[in-house]
Each structure stands twice: as C-alpha cells, then as structure tokens.
Amino acid sequence: MLKTSRAAELPAFLAMDVHAAANRLKASLPAGAPPVLHMEVGQPGTPAPEGARRAVEAALRDGLPLGYTDAMGRASLRERIAAHYTDWYGAPVDPARVVITTGASGAFPLAFLAAFDPGDRVALVSPYYPPYVNILRALGLVPVVLEATASHRFQPTLDMLERLDPPPEGLIVASPGNPTGTMLHRDDLVAIGDWCAANFVRLISDEIYHGLNWDVAISTAAGVPGAVVINSFSKYFSMTGWRVGWMVVPDDLVRPVECLAQNFFICAPHISQLAAEAAFDCHAELQENVARYRRSRALLIRALPQAGFPRLSPAEGAFYLFADVAGRTNDSVAFCRRMLAETGVAATPGVDFDAARGRHFVRFSYCGPEADVREAAARLTRFKEAVSFT
Ligand SMILES: Cc1ncc(COP(=O)(O)O)c(C=O)c1O
C-alpha cells in the first residue's frame, strides 16, 4: 500500500462539513419551503465593498497585466496597511515589516515555519479556531492546549502561562477570538506581550476580527517586540473569497518570511491585492455592515436565552456567540444535526473548537442577513418548545 503522511490524517474543519450538509438540505427542499438559515460559517453575506469592486473593473478594463507581484506583495498595499496602523491604533508600522498573504490562512504556515522548528511547543487556549492546531500538527509542531473557561473570558491568563514549565516556544492569541468572540483587553495583551518577551516566547496574534469589536477598544500586538500579527480582508472588509490578508512581522523574520513566501506561494493574488488597497477607502460602507452585526448581536443576546440558550460566551467582538448547551445535550453534533433537520437553522457543534468540552457547546454566527437572524431566533424558540433533549 502506498504511504500517506501523518498530515493526511488531519480532521475535517467541521464548520465546513455542516455548511455542506446545510447546502445539501437546501438543494433537496421543495419550491416554496422555508429556506435554510446559515449560522454555521463566519462568512459575511455582503460582497466586497463597492470601491474594491470598481478597482477590479478598472484593472480588467485597462488590461493591466496582473502578473506576479513581489512575494511580499504590492508596495502600495504594504504602505497602505502600514498607514492603517497609524489610523486605527496610533501605532506606526514600517511598511518593510508588512507581508501580503493568501488570507490569514496563508499567513499561518509562513509564520509557523519562519518561527518554529519541528517539535517546538506552541501554546493556545481552547476553545480555539481549529486550523491553528491542525496546521501546527501538520508541520510537526506540538500544540499545548490550555483550557479556558467563561470566567477567563476564554482567553489566556498570566497564571496559565506561568504554569507552563518550561515555557513553550510560541503562543497564539486571538482577540476577538473564534468561536467565543471574547477579547483580550489592552492591559492583558500588554502583560502577555511582556511575559512572552521575558520568556523568549514568540507571540502570534491573530487580529482577523479587528474592526468588529462591540464594547471595548481593540489593541494590536504590532508593537510587541518579536510578535507576529496576522490579519485579513475576509471579515471586517467582507472579502472572504478574494483570499488576501497580511502579516506584520518583526525584523528578524522579514527575510525568512519573504523566502518562504517566494517558495510556497510566489505571491497573493494580484487582482485581490488591488481590490484590498481600494477597500481602505470604503470605511463608510463597511461601517454599515458593522452596524448590522451590532443589531443582530443585540437581537440574539435577547432572543437566544428565551430559545433555550441561556449561557452565552461573554463575546465583545467578532460575529459569533458560543452557547453552552450542557442543560440540553451531551452531544452537540447530534443536537446541531437535529436542529438543522427540524428547523433549517445551521450552526456549528462546539467539538470543532474543543474536542472534549465542545460536546456541550454550539457556535452561532450572525454575519448573515438581519432578517435571517431574526427568523432563526423565532424558529429556535419554537424548537425549544417542541423538543426536549436528554
Ligand atoms: C480566527 C480566524 N483566523 C483566521 C481565519 C482564516 O481567514 P482567512 O479567510 O483570512 O484565511 C478565520 C476564518 O474564519 C478565523 O476565524
């Protein structure tokens, strides 16, 4: 028998399996049946902002060659991103440290390979975004998973980190995080950055949900010595399928990341880089999306407890609520399957994000149309009345 690798045994990203099941259900529905409501994926239903689309139209109309860009990305986009750090955080960044990537997903292997060797340990809290652990394992790195609870706002604390003996080589943080939507407040991020610097731990900060923060200000790790910041045009900028994101890397990783990017990807899609640059002039339109998410979130925070989901993550950002369903089921996979079949509402079982405790959690994403979120809340309320789980 031919050999397959250890990486070939990686588990599925369950949210995508649920998405496929929701699409199969949609295809099988008779005409006029109530539609399937998608709350399983973190994908804005809105298109890329108009300015981004117009930039692409102009490039195509003018017959721009759209060949490879530098592996680090178009200089003008790198400069625009560097300026964004002054605009949003008042923290200037040297454009030489900005790397354009194929989404945040394309940034992970570049960052991990540039910073770590096989066998190195990289800590993160659970519940977590599953590809962190899956990519680390595929690269021969060792995830060190720290169990966080609602009382920690599902974020790492200094206490947890100080118990790591010896300290790991790396630490991944995400604020706002997926699936919980919770945030590391400014002082916590500073304290974690200091701990990393004192213990020679490379901090990787996933900031993909910046711009989608509801109650507290966002802070970036771009100024933390040695830290790698990962971000993307997928969420706030509503450009998932364009596959464009960025990293801010520390000086010692600039050239290693450039060499890795040249070999792995050559460059991020050129056309998407043009669109991304134009998207920075579209904040007014993007703020309309943000206002819609804010309304949907408020609606769900009111409605979900009445629909049998009384314990929601203390989410201060992103477009997710992570609901503790321990009172209703021990098997969130079966629960979500039944919920989809009986209500047409698709949500992601928590096991995707935390294999053991996730049996008691379900993640709802509310970045779809507002009317769908309202209708989902109504259907889930009827579902609660009709069904009791053991
Ligand atoms: C926390 C987090 N990081 C990274 C990604 C990957 O995003 P991208 O589309 O930029 O590859 C996602 C996607 O959902 C995410 O939730």
mmCIF file of C-alpha atoms in Angstrom, residues 37-352:
data_model
loop_
_atom_site.group_PDB
_atom_site.id
_atom_site.type_symbol
_atom_site.label_atom_id
_atom_site.label_comp_id
_atom_site.label_asym_id
_atom_site.label_seq_id
_atom_site.Cartn_x
_atom_site.Cartn_y
_atom_site.Cartn_z
ATOM 1 C CA LEU A 37 -30.639 29.749 7.548
ATOM 2 C CA HIS A 38 -26.861 29.751 7.670
ATOM 3 C CA MET A 39 -25.376 30.435 11.097
ATOM 4 C CA GLU A 40 -22.591 27.878 10.757
ATOM 5 C CA VAL A 41 -19.910 29.815 8.877
ATOM 6 C CA GLY A 42 -18.160 33.080 9.611
ATOM 7 C CA GLN A 43 -18.657 34.474 6.171
ATOM 8 C CA PRO A 44 -20.212 37.932 5.676
ATOM 9 C CA GLY A 45 -23.159 37.711 3.283
ATOM 10 C CA THR A 46 -22.241 41.087 1.793
ATOM 11 C CA PRO A 47 -19.984 41.474 -1.269
ATOM 12 C CA ALA A 48 -16.614 43.201 -1.259
ATOM 13 C CA PRO A 49 -17.132 46.939 -0.834
ATOM 14 C CA GLU A 50 -18.059 48.837 -3.968
ATOM 15 C CA GLY A 51 -14.760 50.721 -4.216
ATOM 16 C CA ALA A 52 -12.883 47.400 -4.238
ATOM 17 C CA ARG A 53 -15.094 46.021 -6.994
ATOM 18 C CA ARG A 54 -14.676 49.211 -9.040
ATOM 19 C CA ALA A 55 -10.883 48.970 -8.739
ATOM 20 C CA VAL A 56 -11.046 45.448 -10.153
ATOM 21 C CA GLU A 57 -13.359 46.512 -13.009
ATOM 22 C CA ALA A 58 -10.925 49.290 -13.938
ATOM 23 C CA ALA A 59 -7.914 46.939 -13.835
ATOM 24 C CA LEU A 60 -9.646 44.457 -16.132
ATOM 25 C CA ARG A 61 -10.958 47.149 -18.474
ATOM 26 C CA ASP A 62 -7.485 48.712 -18.753
ATOM 27 C CA GLY A 63 -5.934 45.327 -19.499
ATOM 28 C CA LEU A 64 -3.475 45.518 -16.595
ATOM 29 C CA PRO A 65 -1.054 42.560 -16.978
ATOM 30 C CA LEU A 66 -1.741 41.323 -13.403
ATOM 31 C CA GLY A 67 1.382 39.193 -13.327
ATOM 32 C CA TYR A 68 3.162 38.063 -10.171
ATOM 33 C CA THR A 69 3.759 40.770 -7.590
ATOM 34 C CA ASP A 70 6.755 40.713 -5.254
ATOM 35 C CA ALA A 71 6.393 37.815 -2.824
ATOM 36 C CA MET A 72 5.883 40.389 -0.051
ATOM 37 C CA GLY A 73 3.042 41.994 -2.038
ATOM 38 C CA ARG A 74 2.453 45.269 -3.885
ATOM 39 C CA ALA A 75 4.461 48.110 -2.346
ATOM 40 C CA SER A 76 1.453 50.478 -2.374
ATOM 41 C CA LEU A 77 -0.726 47.982 -0.486
ATOM 42 C CA ARG A 78 2.019 47.362 2.092
ATOM 43 C CA GLU A 79 2.292 51.113 2.603
ATOM 44 C CA ARG A 80 -1.500 51.451 2.902
ATOM 45 C CA ILE A 81 -1.587 48.707 5.538
ATOM 46 C CA ALA A 82 1.276 50.332 7.452
ATOM 47 C CA ALA A 83 -0.699 53.605 7.450
ATOM 48 C CA HIS A 84 -3.748 51.694 8.750
ATOM 49 C CA TYR A 85 -1.808 51.038 11.993
ATOM 50 C CA THR A 86 -1.412 54.773 12.493
ATOM 51 C CA ASP A 87 -5.074 55.410 11.534
ATOM 52 C CA TRP A 88 -6.610 52.753 13.802
ATOM 53 C CA TYR A 89 -4.145 52.267 16.631
ATOM 54 C CA GLY A 90 -1.931 55.365 16.573
ATOM 55 C CA ALA A 91 0.978 52.924 16.299
ATOM 56 C CA PRO A 92 3.107 53.446 13.191
ATOM 57 C CA VAL A 93 4.457 50.326 11.459
ATOM 58 C CA ASP A 94 7.318 50.181 8.951
ATOM 59 C CA PRO A 95 5.903 49.012 5.565
ATOM 60 C CA ALA A 96 9.014 46.801 5.231
ATOM 61 C CA ARG A 97 7.515 44.626 8.001
ATOM 62 C CA VAL A 98 4.194 44.116 6.172
ATOM 63 C CA VAL A 99 3.717 40.919 4.149
ATOM 64 C CA ILE A 100 0.686 40.341 1.919
ATOM 65 C CA THR A 101 -0.610 36.771 2.229
ATOM 66 C CA THR A 102 -3.268 34.487 0.783
ATOM 67 C CA GLY A 103 -5.723 35.298 3.554
ATOM 68 C CA ALA A 104 -4.860 34.792 7.209
ATOM 69 C CA SER A 105 -4.815 31.069 6.357
ATOM 70 C CA GLY A 106 -1.823 31.604 4.073
ATOM 71 C CA ALA A 107 -0.057 33.534 6.826
ATOM 72 C CA PHE A 108 -0.159 30.702 9.396
ATOM 73 C CA PRO A 109 2.285 28.301 7.658
ATOM 74 C CA LEU A 110 4.624 31.180 6.803
ATOM 75 C CA ALA A 111 4.672 32.430 10.387
ATOM 76 C CA PHE A 112 4.934 28.976 11.971
ATOM 77 C CA LEU A 113 7.686 27.806 9.601
ATOM 78 C CA ALA A 114 9.680 31.013 9.981
ATOM 79 C CA ALA A 115 9.481 30.998 13.778
ATOM 80 C CA PHE A 116 9.465 27.346 14.880
ATOM 81 C CA ASP A 117 11.163 24.005 14.272
ATOM 82 C CA PRO A 118 9.511 20.559 14.338
ATOM 83 C CA GLY A 119 8.974 19.520 17.955
ATOM 84 C CA ASP A 120 8.652 23.104 19.218
ATOM 85 C CA ARG A 121 5.698 23.720 21.554
ATOM 86 C CA VAL A 122 3.125 26.373 20.797
ATOM 87 C CA ALA A 123 0.523 27.222 23.439
ATOM 88 C CA LEU A 124 -3.029 28.411 22.850
ATOM 89 C CA VAL A 125 -6.307 28.299 24.723
ATOM 90 C CA SER A 126 -9.255 26.074 23.960
ATOM 91 C CA PRO A 127 -11.801 26.574 22.563
ATOM 92 C CA TYR A 128 -9.748 27.644 19.529
ATOM 93 C CA TYR A 129 -10.015 28.136 15.778
ATOM 94 C CA PRO A 130 -9.355 24.523 14.635
ATOM 95 C CA PRO A 131 -6.810 25.209 11.858
ATOM 96 C CA TYR A 132 -4.328 26.564 14.453
ATOM 97 C CA VAL A 133 -3.930 23.123 15.965
ATOM 98 C CA ASN A 134 -4.325 21.249 12.693
ATOM 99 C CA ILE A 135 -1.675 23.330 10.904
ATOM 100 C CA LEU A 136 0.721 23.153 13.866
ATOM 101 C CA ARG A 137 0.396 19.359 13.904
ATOM 102 C CA ALA A 138 0.768 19.104 10.128
ATOM 103 C CA LEU A 139 4.071 20.970 10.450
ATOM 104 C CA GLY A 140 5.343 18.683 13.219
ATOM 105 C CA LEU A 141 4.861 21.292 15.966
ATOM 106 C CA VAL A 142 3.288 20.449 19.298
ATOM 107 C CA PRO A 143 0.171 22.387 20.355
ATOM 108 C CA VAL A 144 -0.030 22.943 24.114
ATOM 109 C CA VAL A 145 -3.711 23.470 24.764
ATOM 110 C CA LEU A 146 -4.725 25.465 27.861
ATOM 111 C CA GLU A 147 -8.342 25.040 28.928
ATOM 112 C CA ALA A 148 -10.024 28.423 29.289
ATOM 113 C CA THR A 149 -13.498 28.983 30.664
ATOM 114 C CA ALA A 150 -16.089 31.747 30.595
ATOM 115 C CA SER A 151 -14.573 33.016 33.871
ATOM 116 C CA HIS A 152 -11.314 33.674 31.929
ATOM 117 C CA ARG A 153 -13.396 35.163 29.119
ATOM 118 C CA PHE A 154 -11.976 32.158 27.174
ATOM 119 C CA GLN A 155 -8.617 33.963 26.886
ATOM 120 C CA PRO A 156 -5.172 33.071 28.252
ATOM 121 C CA THR A 157 -4.207 34.492 31.639
ATOM 122 C CA LEU A 158 -0.741 35.119 33.085
ATOM 123 C CA ASP A 159 -1.481 32.425 35.667
ATOM 124 C CA MET A 160 -1.996 29.818 32.965
ATOM 125 C CA LEU A 161 1.177 30.898 31.159
ATOM 126 C CA GLU A 162 3.320 30.962 34.286
ATOM 127 C CA ARG A 163 2.376 27.347 34.998
ATOM 128 C CA LEU A 164 3.995 26.280 31.706
ATOM 129 C CA ASP A 165 7.335 24.797 32.670
ATOM 130 C CA PRO A 166 9.402 25.073 30.567
ATOM 131 C CA PRO A 167 7.768 27.934 28.663
ATOM 132 C CA PRO A 168 6.735 26.997 25.122
ATOM 133 C CA GLU A 169 8.462 28.390 22.044
ATOM 134 C CA GLY A 170 5.295 30.135 20.905
ATOM 135 C CA LEU A 171 1.897 31.415 21.996
ATOM 136 C CA ILE A 172 -1.104 32.063 19.734
ATOM 137 C CA VAL A 173 -3.706 34.571 20.870
ATOM 138 C CA ALA A 174 -6.815 35.736 19.035
ATOM 139 C CA SER A 175 -8.749 38.806 20.124
ATOM 140 C CA PRO A 176 -11.595 38.926 19.318
ATOM 141 C CA GLY A 177 -11.454 35.144 19.157
ATOM 142 C CA ASN A 178 -13.299 32.486 17.221
ATOM 143 C CA PRO A 179 -15.541 30.712 18.342
ATOM 144 C CA THR A 180 -16.174 32.710 21.505
ATOM 145 C CA GLY A 181 -15.951 36.322 20.280
ATOM 146 C CA THR A 182 -14.184 37.238 23.521
ATOM 147 C CA MET A 183 -11.345 39.736 23.745
ATOM 148 C CA LEU A 184 -8.059 40.327 25.485
ATOM 149 C CA HIS A 185 -8.290 43.802 26.950
ATOM 150 C CA ARG A 186 -5.395 46.193 26.418
ATOM 151 C CA ASP A 187 -3.706 45.619 29.794
ATOM 152 C CA ASP A 188 -3.973 41.848 29.425
ATOM 153 C CA LEU A 189 -2.396 41.949 25.980
ATOM 154 C CA VAL A 190 0.431 44.149 27.270
ATOM 155 C CA ALA A 191 1.035 41.778 30.205
ATOM 156 C CA ILE A 192 1.051 38.755 27.894
ATOM 157 C CA GLY A 193 3.416 40.551 25.487
ATOM 158 C CA ASP A 194 5.774 41.305 28.400
ATOM 159 C CA TRP A 195 5.626 37.694 29.608
ATOM 160 C CA CYS A 196 6.429 36.455 26.088
ATOM 161 C CA ALA A 197 9.371 38.864 25.767
ATOM 162 C CA ALA A 198 10.735 37.886 29.209
ATOM 163 C CA ASN A 199 10.445 34.157 28.464
ATOM 164 C CA PHE A 200 11.603 34.187 24.812
ATOM 165 C CA VAL A 201 8.178 33.058 23.630
ATOM 166 C CA ARG A 202 7.194 34.122 20.111
ATOM 167 C CA LEU A 203 3.753 35.739 20.262
ATOM 168 C CA ILE A 204 1.464 35.166 17.273
ATOM 169 C CA SER A 205 -1.550 37.477 17.439
ATOM 170 C CA ASP A 206 -4.484 36.685 15.133
ATOM 171 C CA GLU A 207 -6.270 40.032 14.697
ATOM 172 C CA ILE A 208 -8.614 38.978 11.902
ATOM 173 C CA TYR A 209 -11.731 40.224 13.751
ATOM 174 C CA HIS A 210 -10.400 43.718 14.387
ATOM 175 C CA GLY A 211 -12.983 46.314 13.409
ATOM 176 C CA LEU A 212 -15.703 44.021 14.775
ATOM 177 C CA ASN A 213 -15.496 44.945 18.459
ATOM 178 C CA TRP A 214 -18.667 45.885 20.285
ATOM 179 C CA ASP A 215 -17.928 47.049 23.803
ATOM 180 C CA VAL A 216 -14.210 47.605 24.283
ATOM 181 C CA ALA A 217 -11.404 49.081 22.184
ATOM 182 C CA ILE A 218 -9.135 46.780 20.201
ATOM 183 C CA SER A 219 -5.386 46.662 20.791
ATOM 184 C CA THR A 220 -2.797 45.347 18.397
ATOM 185 C CA ALA A 221 0.325 43.342 19.219
ATOM 186 C CA ALA A 222 2.153 45.016 16.318
ATOM 187 C CA GLY A 223 4.314 46.943 18.799
ATOM 188 C CA VAL A 224 5.214 43.921 20.959
ATOM 189 C CA PRO A 225 8.899 43.072 20.368
ATOM 190 C CA GLY A 226 9.234 39.846 18.372
ATOM 191 C CA ALA A 227 5.479 39.398 17.834
ATOM 192 C CA VAL A 228 3.861 38.327 14.570
ATOM 193 C CA VAL A 229 0.491 39.920 13.790
ATOM 194 C CA ILE A 230 -1.876 38.190 11.385
ATOM 195 C CA ASN A 231 -4.861 39.895 9.779
ATOM 196 C CA SER A 232 -7.073 39.545 6.729
ATOM 197 C CA PHE A 233 -9.512 41.230 4.397
ATOM 198 C CA SER A 234 -12.017 38.400 4.963
ATOM 199 C CA LYS A 235 -14.076 39.674 7.894
ATOM 200 C CA TYR A 236 -14.344 43.449 8.510
ATOM 201 C CA PHE A 237 -13.607 44.058 4.801
ATOM 202 C CA SER A 238 -16.129 41.365 3.699
ATOM 203 C CA MET A 239 -13.770 39.754 1.152
ATOM 204 C CA THR A 240 -13.542 36.059 2.117
ATOM 205 C CA GLY A 241 -13.216 34.559 -1.367
ATOM 206 C CA TRP A 242 -10.669 37.112 -2.533
ATOM 207 C CA ARG A 243 -8.063 35.288 -0.454
ATOM 208 C CA VAL A 244 -5.984 38.206 0.688
ATOM 209 C CA GLY A 245 -4.622 39.011 4.124
ATOM 210 C CA TRP A 246 -1.451 40.305 5.730
ATOM 211 C CA MET A 247 1.139 39.893 8.446
ATOM 212 C CA VAL A 248 3.223 42.369 10.364
ATOM 213 C CA VAL A 249 6.425 40.516 11.164
ATOM 214 C CA PRO A 250 9.326 41.533 13.398
ATOM 215 C CA ASP A 251 12.625 42.497 11.761
ATOM 216 C CA ASP A 252 14.264 39.101 12.360
ATOM 217 C CA LEU A 253 11.505 37.335 10.389
ATOM 218 C CA VAL A 254 11.204 39.694 7.402
ATOM 219 C CA ARG A 255 13.704 37.929 5.142
ATOM 220 C CA PRO A 256 12.847 34.364 6.306
ATOM 221 C CA VAL A 257 9.152 35.017 5.605
ATOM 222 C CA GLU A 258 9.995 36.541 2.228
ATOM 223 C CA CYS A 259 11.993 33.438 1.228
ATOM 224 C CA LEU A 260 9.250 31.097 2.449
ATOM 225 C CA ALA A 261 6.573 33.111 0.604
ATOM 226 C CA GLN A 262 8.600 33.043 -2.625
ATOM 227 C CA ASN A 263 8.879 29.262 -2.435
ATOM 228 C CA PHE A 264 5.398 28.420 -1.167
ATOM 229 C CA PHE A 265 3.078 30.858 -2.928
ATOM 230 C CA ILE A 266 5.112 33.245 -5.149
ATOM 231 C CA CYS A 267 2.575 35.923 -4.193
ATOM 232 C CA ALA A 268 -1.011 36.524 -3.089
ATOM 233 C CA PRO A 269 -3.493 37.003 -5.977
ATOM 234 C CA HIS A 270 -2.600 40.261 -7.725
ATOM 235 C CA ILE A 271 -6.184 41.238 -8.553
ATOM 236 C CA SER A 272 -7.183 40.791 -4.910
ATOM 237 C CA GLN A 273 -4.319 42.997 -3.788
ATOM 238 C CA LEU A 274 -5.709 45.808 -5.979
ATOM 239 C CA ALA A 275 -9.166 45.301 -4.502
ATOM 240 C CA ALA A 276 -7.760 45.215 -0.969
ATOM 241 C CA GLU A 277 -5.982 48.527 -1.364
ATOM 242 C CA ALA A 278 -9.168 50.189 -2.606
ATOM 243 C CA ALA A 279 -11.128 48.670 0.300
ATOM 244 C CA PHE A 280 -9.305 51.007 2.695
ATOM 245 C CA ASP A 281 -11.306 53.863 1.152
ATOM 246 C CA CYS A 282 -14.626 52.122 1.829
ATOM 247 C CA HIS A 283 -14.998 52.525 5.587
ATOM 248 C CA ALA A 284 -18.417 54.222 5.316
ATOM 249 C CA GLU A 285 -19.894 51.200 3.535
ATOM 250 C CA LEU A 286 -18.108 48.760 5.830
ATOM 251 C CA GLN A 287 -19.440 50.582 8.880
ATOM 252 C CA GLU A 288 -22.974 49.807 7.613
ATOM 253 C CA ASN A 289 -22.089 46.114 7.850
ATOM 254 C CA VAL A 290 -20.689 46.673 11.326
ATOM 255 C CA ALA A 291 -23.932 48.392 12.391
ATOM 256 C CA ARG A 292 -25.929 45.441 11.062
ATOM 257 C CA TYR A 293 -23.793 42.926 13.010
ATOM 258 C CA ARG A 294 -24.266 45.048 16.107
ATOM 259 C CA ARG A 295 -28.082 44.916 15.706
ATOM 260 C CA SER A 296 -28.049 41.166 15.031
ATOM 261 C CA ARG A 297 -25.900 40.574 18.084
ATOM 262 C CA ALA A 298 -28.250 42.600 20.298
ATOM 263 C CA LEU A 299 -31.217 40.652 18.937
ATOM 264 C CA LEU A 300 -29.587 37.272 19.622
ATOM 265 C CA ILE A 301 -28.418 38.231 23.098
ATOM 266 C CA ARG A 302 -32.088 38.961 23.886
ATOM 267 C CA ALA A 303 -33.629 36.055 21.960
ATOM 268 C CA LEU A 304 -31.272 33.099 22.436
ATOM 269 C CA PRO A 305 -31.802 32.776 26.214
ATOM 270 C CA GLN A 306 -35.554 32.560 25.572
ATOM 271 C CA ALA A 307 -34.881 29.951 22.892
ATOM 272 C CA GLY A 308 -33.137 27.636 25.374
ATOM 273 C CA PHE A 309 -29.593 29.021 25.150
ATOM 274 C CA PRO A 310 -29.268 30.929 28.446
ATOM 275 C CA ARG A 311 -25.469 30.767 28.801
ATOM 276 C CA LEU A 312 -23.679 32.663 26.016
ATOM 277 C CA SER A 313 -19.955 33.451 25.829
ATOM 278 C CA PRO A 314 -19.090 36.964 27.085
ATOM 279 C CA ALA A 315 -18.471 37.991 23.469
ATOM 280 C CA GLU A 316 -17.187 41.509 22.965
ATOM 281 C CA GLY A 317 -16.275 41.139 19.316
ATOM 282 C CA ALA A 318 -16.367 39.092 16.076
ATOM 283 C CA PHE A 319 -19.758 37.838 14.884
ATOM 284 C CA TYR A 320 -20.125 34.713 16.995
ATOM 285 C CA LEU A 321 -21.904 33.638 20.137
ATOM 286 C CA PHE A 322 -20.760 30.395 21.740
ATOM 287 C CA ALA A 323 -23.680 28.881 23.607
ATOM 288 C CA ASP A 324 -23.309 26.432 26.484
ATOM 289 C CA VAL A 325 -25.944 23.755 25.813
ATOM 290 C CA ALA A 326 -24.964 21.414 28.685
ATOM 291 C CA GLY A 327 -28.510 21.617 30.036
ATOM 292 C CA ARG A 328 -29.941 20.299 26.763
ATOM 293 C CA THR A 329 -27.479 17.782 25.337
ATOM 294 C CA ASN A 330 -24.242 15.847 25.794
ATOM 295 C CA ASP A 331 -23.785 15.588 22.060
ATOM 296 C CA SER A 332 -23.628 18.906 20.232
ATOM 297 C CA VAL A 333 -23.058 17.130 16.892
ATOM 298 C CA ALA A 334 -26.370 15.252 17.158
ATOM 299 C CA PHE A 335 -28.032 18.391 18.532
ATOM 300 C CA CYS A 336 -26.908 20.512 15.547
ATOM 301 C CA ARG A 337 -27.877 17.758 13.094
ATOM 302 C CA ARG A 338 -31.370 17.599 14.559
ATOM 303 C CA MET A 339 -31.669 21.384 14.767
ATOM 304 C CA LEU A 340 -30.773 21.640 11.069
ATOM 305 C CA ALA A 341 -33.198 18.889 10.067
ATOM 306 C CA GLU A 342 -36.119 20.213 12.126
ATOM 307 C CA THR A 343 -35.665 23.990 11.925
ATOM 308 C CA GLY A 344 -33.424 24.574 8.916
ATOM 309 C CA VAL A 345 -31.053 26.557 11.157
ATOM 310 C CA ALA A 346 -27.423 25.513 10.628
ATOM 311 C CA ALA A 347 -24.972 26.085 13.492
ATOM 312 C CA THR A 348 -21.577 24.555 14.300
ATOM 313 C CA PRO A 349 -21.136 21.998 17.082
ATOM 314 C CA GLY A 350 -18.537 23.030 19.653
ATOM 315 C CA VAL A 351 -16.449 19.862 19.183
ATOM 316 C CA ASP A 352 -14.832 21.598 16.256
#
